[in-house]
PDB file of C-alpha atoms and ligand atoms in Angstrom:
ATOM      1  CA  MET N   1     -12.904  28.291 -13.508  1.00 81.00           C
ATOM      2  CA  THR N   2     -12.166  27.784  -9.574  1.00 94.00           C
ATOM      3  CA  THR N   3      -8.072  26.378  -9.485  1.00 95.00           C
ATOM      4  CA  THR N   4      -6.014  25.144  -6.575  1.00 95.00           C
ATOM      5  CA  ILE N   5      -3.224  26.037  -5.324  1.00 94.00           C
ATOM      6  CA  LEU N   6      -1.236  23.203  -7.689  1.00 95.00           C
ATOM      7  CA  GLY N   7      -3.076  25.218 -10.417  1.00 93.00           C
ATOM      8  CA  LEU N   8      -5.806  22.605 -11.641  1.00 95.00           C
ATOM      9  CA  ASP N   9      -9.888  23.243 -12.005  1.00 94.00           C
ATOM     10  CA  LYS N  10     -10.747  23.231  -8.773  1.00 95.00           C
ATOM     11  CA  LYS N  11     -13.689  20.423  -8.873  1.00 96.00           C
ATOM     12  CA  LYS N  12     -11.504  18.330 -11.247  1.00 96.00           C
ATOM     13  CA  SER N  13      -9.012  17.881  -8.579  1.00 97.00           C
ATOM     14  CA  GLU N  14     -12.024  16.827  -6.169  1.00 97.00           C
ATOM     15  CA  LYS N  15     -12.878  14.463  -8.735  1.00 97.00           C
ATOM     16  CA  LEU N  16      -9.400  12.960  -8.621  1.00 97.00           C
ATOM     17  CA  GLY N  17      -9.056  12.933  -5.298  1.00 98.00           C
ATOM     18  CA  ASN N  18     -12.066  10.856  -5.143  1.00 98.00           C
ATOM     19  CA  ASP N  19     -11.547   8.311  -8.064  1.00 98.00           C
ATOM     20  CA  LEU N  20      -7.835   7.977  -6.303  1.00 98.00           C
ATOM     21  CA  ASN N  21      -9.852   7.402  -3.128  1.00 98.00           C
ATOM     22  CA  THR N  22     -11.782   4.398  -5.237  1.00 98.00           C
ATOM     23  CA  LEU N  23      -8.636   2.775  -6.539  1.00 98.00           C
ATOM     24  CA  LEU N  24      -6.631   3.383  -3.075  1.00 98.00           C
ATOM     25  CA  ALA N  25      -9.603   0.977  -1.892  1.00 98.00           C
ATOM     26  CA  ASN N  26      -9.549  -1.604  -5.008  1.00 98.00           C
ATOM     27  CA  PHE N  27      -5.570  -2.188  -3.911  1.00 98.00           C
ATOM     28  CA  GLN N  28      -6.104  -2.510  -0.095  1.00 98.00           C
ATOM     29  CA  VAL N  29      -8.011  -5.665  -0.887  1.00 98.00           C
ATOM     30  CA  TYR N  30      -5.588  -6.246  -3.346  1.00 98.00           C
ATOM     31  CA  TYR N  31      -3.080  -6.008  -1.431  1.00 98.00           C
ATOM     32  CA  GLN N  32      -5.078  -7.702   1.139  1.00 98.00           C
ATOM     33  CA  ASN N  33      -5.464 -11.361  -0.946  1.00 97.00           C
ATOM     34  CA  LEU N  34      -2.011 -11.293  -1.685  1.00 98.00           C
ATOM     35  CA  ARG N  35      -1.143 -11.673   2.162  1.00 98.00           C
ATOM     36  CA  GLY N  36      -3.606 -14.485   2.394  1.00 98.00           C
ATOM     37  CA  LEU N  37      -2.097 -16.531  -1.001  1.00 98.00           C
ATOM     38  CA  HIS N  38       1.368 -16.066   0.418  1.00 98.00           C
ATOM     39  CA  TRP N  39       0.134 -17.505   3.539  1.00 98.00           C
ATOM     40  CA  ASN N  40      -1.846 -20.143   2.480  1.00 98.00           C
ATOM     41  CA  ILE N  41      -0.370 -21.219  -0.829  1.00 98.00           C
ATOM     42  CA  LYS N  42       0.394 -25.018  -0.445  1.00 98.00           C
ATOM     43  CA  GLY N  43       1.999 -27.440  -2.853  1.00 98.00           C
ATOM     44  CA  LYS N  44       4.758 -27.946  -4.716  1.00 98.00           C
ATOM     45  CA  ASN N  45       5.253 -24.456  -6.156  1.00 97.00           C
ATOM     46  CA  PHE N  46       4.852 -23.168  -2.304  1.00 98.00           C
ATOM     47  CA  PHE N  47       8.450 -21.829  -1.999  1.00 98.00           C
ATOM     48  CA  GLU N  48       8.663 -20.018  -4.933  1.00 98.00           C
ATOM     49  CA  LEU N  49       5.095 -19.014  -4.740  1.00 98.00           C
ATOM     50  CA  HIS N  50       5.463 -17.753  -1.345  1.00 98.00           C
ATOM     51  CA  VAL N  51       8.045 -15.558  -2.423  1.00 98.00           C
ATOM     52  CA  LYS N  52       6.710 -13.826  -5.303  1.00 98.00           C
ATOM     53  CA  PHE N  53       2.891 -12.754  -3.278  1.00 98.00           C
ATOM     54  CA  GLU N  54       5.555 -11.459  -0.737  1.00 98.00           C
ATOM     55  CA  GLU N  55       7.524  -9.584  -3.852  1.00 98.00           C
ATOM     56  CA  LEU N  56       4.032  -8.385  -5.043  1.00 98.00           C
ATOM     57  CA  TYR N  57       2.474  -7.089  -1.432  1.00 98.00           C
ATOM     58  CA  THR N  58       4.819  -5.295  -1.092  1.00 98.00           C
ATOM     59  CA  ASP N  59       4.801  -3.470  -3.992  1.00 98.00           C
ATOM     60  CA  ALA N  60       0.906  -2.932  -3.564  1.00 98.00           C
ATOM     61  CA  GLN N  61       1.746  -2.261  -0.173  1.00 98.00           C
ATOM     62  CA  GLU N  62       4.231   1.174  -1.480  1.00 98.00           C
ATOM     63  CA  LYS N  63       1.825   2.014  -4.189  1.00 98.00           C
ATOM     64  CA  VAL N  64      -1.300   2.548  -1.573  1.00 98.00           C
ATOM     65  CA  ASP N  65       1.178   5.269  -0.008  1.00 98.00           C
ATOM     66  CA  VAL N  66       1.813   6.594  -3.111  1.00 98.00           C
ATOM     67  CA  ILE N  67      -1.711   6.801  -4.130  1.00 98.00           C
ATOM     68  CA  ALA N  68      -3.283   7.765  -0.832  1.00 98.00           C
ATOM     69  CA  GLU N  69      -0.490  10.595  -0.665  1.00 98.00           C
ATOM     70  CA  ARG N  70      -1.415  12.144  -4.069  1.00 98.00           C
ATOM     71  CA  VAL N  71      -4.735  12.027  -2.700  1.00 98.00           C
ATOM     72  CA  LEU N  72      -3.623  14.592   0.140  1.00 98.00           C
ATOM     73  CA  THR N  73      -1.803  16.391  -2.059  1.00 98.00           C
ATOM     74  CA  LEU N  74      -4.849  17.308  -4.201  1.00 97.00           C
ATOM     75  CA  ASP N  75      -5.980  17.918  -0.969  1.00 96.00           C
ATOM     76  CA  GLY N  76      -8.645  14.458  -0.868  1.00 97.00           C
ATOM     77  CA  GLN N  77      -8.606  12.453   3.024  1.00 98.00           C
ATOM     78  CA  PRO N  78      -7.764   9.302   2.416  1.00 98.00           C
ATOM     79  CA  MET N  79      -9.929   6.329   3.018  1.00 98.00           C
ATOM     80  CA  HIS N  80      -8.490   4.461   5.771  1.00 98.00           C
ATOM     81  CA  THR N  81     -10.541   2.125   7.037  1.00 98.00           C
ATOM     82  CA  PHE N  82     -10.689  -1.264   6.443  1.00 96.00           C
ATOM     83  CA  GLU N  83     -15.207  -0.753   5.874  1.00 97.00           C
ATOM     84  CA  GLU N  84     -15.267   2.170   3.771  1.00 97.00           C
ATOM     85  CA  TYR N  85     -12.679  -0.229   1.344  1.00 98.00           C
ATOM     86  CA  VAL N  86     -14.697  -3.568   1.140  1.00 97.00           C
ATOM     87  CA  LYS N  87     -17.746  -1.167   0.161  1.00 97.00           C
ATOM     88  CA  ASN N  88     -15.438   1.158  -2.803  1.00 97.00           C
ATOM     89  CA  SER N  89     -13.983  -2.331  -4.196  1.00 97.00           C
ATOM     90  CA  SER N  90     -14.599  -4.088  -7.253  1.00 95.00           C
ATOM     91  CA  VAL N  91     -11.479  -6.596  -6.683  1.00 96.00           C
ATOM     92  CA  ALA N  92     -13.554  -9.707  -5.316  1.00 94.00           C
ATOM     93  CA  VAL N  93     -12.001 -10.869  -1.884  1.00 95.00           C
ATOM     94  CA  ALA N  94     -10.216 -13.953  -2.380  1.00 96.00           C
ATOM     95  CA  LYS N  95     -10.940 -16.185   1.011  1.00 96.00           C
ATOM     96  CA  ASN N  96      -8.641 -19.341   1.544  1.00 97.00           C
ATOM     97  CA  ILE N  97      -7.348 -20.001  -1.534  1.00 98.00           C
ATOM     98  CA  SER N  98      -4.428 -22.722  -1.243  1.00 98.00           C
ATOM     99  CA  ASN N  99      -4.104 -23.873  -5.079  1.00 98.00           C
ATOM    100  CA  ASP N 100      -0.867 -22.336  -7.268  1.00 98.00           C
ATOM    101  CA  GLU N 101      -3.415 -21.334 -10.707  1.00 98.00           C
ATOM    102  CA  GLU N 102      -5.826 -20.429  -8.522  1.00 98.00           C
ATOM    103  CA  ALA N 103      -3.736 -18.207  -6.796  1.00 98.00           C
ATOM    104  CA  VAL N 104      -2.289 -16.727  -9.853  1.00 98.00           C
ATOM    105  CA  HIS N 105      -5.259 -16.560 -11.463  1.00 98.00           C
ATOM    106  CA  VAL N 106      -7.247 -14.204  -8.863  1.00 97.00           C
ATOM    107  CA  ILE N 107      -3.276 -12.218  -9.109  1.00 98.00           C
ATOM    108  CA  ILE N 108      -4.065 -11.535 -12.870  1.00 98.00           C
ATOM    109  CA  SER N 109      -8.697 -11.317 -12.587  1.00 96.00           C
ATOM    110  CA  SER N 110      -7.263  -8.853  -9.521  1.00 97.00           C
ATOM    111  CA  LEU N 111      -5.174  -6.654 -11.616  1.00 97.00           C
ATOM    112  CA  ALA N 112      -7.222  -6.540 -14.465  1.00 97.00           C
ATOM    113  CA  SER N 113      -9.740  -4.446 -12.497  1.00 97.00           C
ATOM    114  CA  LEU N 114      -7.485  -2.484 -11.231  1.00 98.00           C
ATOM    115  CA  ILE N 115      -5.970  -1.493 -14.826  1.00 98.00           C
ATOM    116  CA  LYS N 116      -9.536  -1.024 -15.718  1.00 98.00           C
ATOM    117  CA  ILE N 117     -10.131   1.901 -13.176  1.00 98.00           C
ATOM    118  CA  GLU N 118      -6.577   3.369 -13.680  1.00 98.00           C
ATOM    119  CA  ARG N 119      -7.324   4.114 -17.080  1.00 98.00           C
ATOM    120  CA  GLU N 120     -10.302   5.767 -16.749  1.00 98.00           C
ATOM    121  CA  LEU N 121      -8.452   8.205 -14.136  1.00 98.00           C
ATOM    122  CA  LEU N 122      -5.286   8.310 -17.147  1.00 97.00           C
ATOM    123  CA  ASN N 123      -8.619   9.709 -18.845  1.00 97.00           C
ATOM    124  CA  PHE N 124      -9.267  11.574 -16.660  1.00 97.00           C
ATOM    125  CA  SER N 125      -6.037  12.919 -15.381  1.00 97.00           C
ATOM    126  CA  ASP N 126      -4.947  14.063 -18.948  1.00 96.00           C
ATOM    127  CA  GLU N 127      -8.227  16.002 -19.164  1.00 95.00           C
ATOM    128  CA  ALA N 128      -7.729  17.753 -15.936  1.00 96.00           C
ATOM    129  CA  GLU N 129      -4.133  18.332 -16.739  1.00 96.00           C
ATOM    130  CA  ASP N 130      -2.790  16.684 -14.344  1.00 97.00           C
ATOM    131  CA  GLU N 131       0.134  15.254 -14.345  1.00 97.00           C
ATOM    132  CA  GLY N 132       1.302  14.323 -11.780  1.00 97.00           C
ATOM    133  CA  THR N 133      -1.892  11.455 -11.258  1.00 98.00           C
ATOM    134  CA  ASN N 134      -1.046  10.992 -15.180  1.00 97.00           C
ATOM    135  CA  SER N 135       2.209   9.720 -14.843  1.00 97.00           C
ATOM    136  CA  MET N 136       1.602   7.847 -11.654  1.00 98.00           C
ATOM    137  CA  MET N 137      -1.389   6.291 -13.755  1.00 98.00           C
ATOM    138  CA  SER N 138       0.936   5.312 -16.595  1.00 98.00           C
ATOM    139  CA  ASP N 139       3.590   3.830 -14.935  1.00 98.00           C
ATOM    140  CA  PHE N 140       1.012   1.689 -12.388  1.00 98.00           C
ATOM    141  CA  ILE N 141      -0.565   0.337 -15.897  1.00 98.00           C
ATOM    142  CA  SER N 142       2.457  -0.653 -17.684  1.00 98.00           C
ATOM    143  CA  GLU N 143       4.300  -2.587 -14.642  1.00 98.00           C
ATOM    144  CA  GLN N 144       0.765  -4.597 -13.941  1.00 98.00           C
ATOM    145  CA  GLU N 145       0.371  -5.031 -17.771  1.00 98.00           C
ATOM    146  CA  LYS N 146       4.011  -6.772 -17.081  1.00 98.00           C
ATOM    147  CA  THR N 147       3.089  -8.745 -14.528  1.00 98.00           C
ATOM    148  CA  ILE N 148      -0.020 -10.020 -16.042  1.00 98.00           C
ATOM    149  CA  TRP N 149       2.035 -11.196 -18.655  1.00 98.00           C
ATOM    150  CA  MET N 150       4.142 -12.774 -16.459  1.00 98.00           C
ATOM    151  CA  MET N 151       1.128 -14.297 -14.695  1.00 98.00           C
ATOM    152  CA  ASN N 152      -0.220 -15.800 -17.994  1.00 98.00           C
ATOM    153  CA  ALA N 153       3.410 -16.952 -18.608  1.00 98.00           C
ATOM    154  CA  TRP N 154       4.251 -19.129 -15.824  1.00 98.00           C
ATOM    155  CA  LEU N 155      -0.109 -20.691 -16.265  1.00 98.00           C
ATOM    156  CA  GLY N 156       1.317 -21.485 -19.335  1.00 96.00           C
TER     157      GLY N 156
HETATM  158 FE1  FE2 V   6       5.804 -14.180   5.408  1.00 91.97          FE
END
């Protein structure tokens, strides 16, 4: 088995880099969806949701950077064009949403898609003994699960 400088199996490390790139693409679409929701939200919950969506996109922006830098750490090349992001994302592009409940549903379903990808990544990073990616996925999943609970609580 050929290993990388980090001591990981080279082939597994390459697959982890590719899978993290897929997560990156999905996160970028999620991030841009949140910007759209932040801008377009209307109605009696405007002030509350406008701020909440900003909090979420700021967090997503930080995670985007953490994912891209993990790709680089694993000796991969992070995707960086909108073209690639849209092509590789299973998180759907949300457009012109101004209704509060609809916006929250978009967030819940986007997070559910992200968690699915992260869980698959977690299984593989575990097998590859990649503790760095493993702990990152584990933190992302628990934070996003909590956000889903809060979003569902808001919906009532
Ligand atoms: Fe703003």
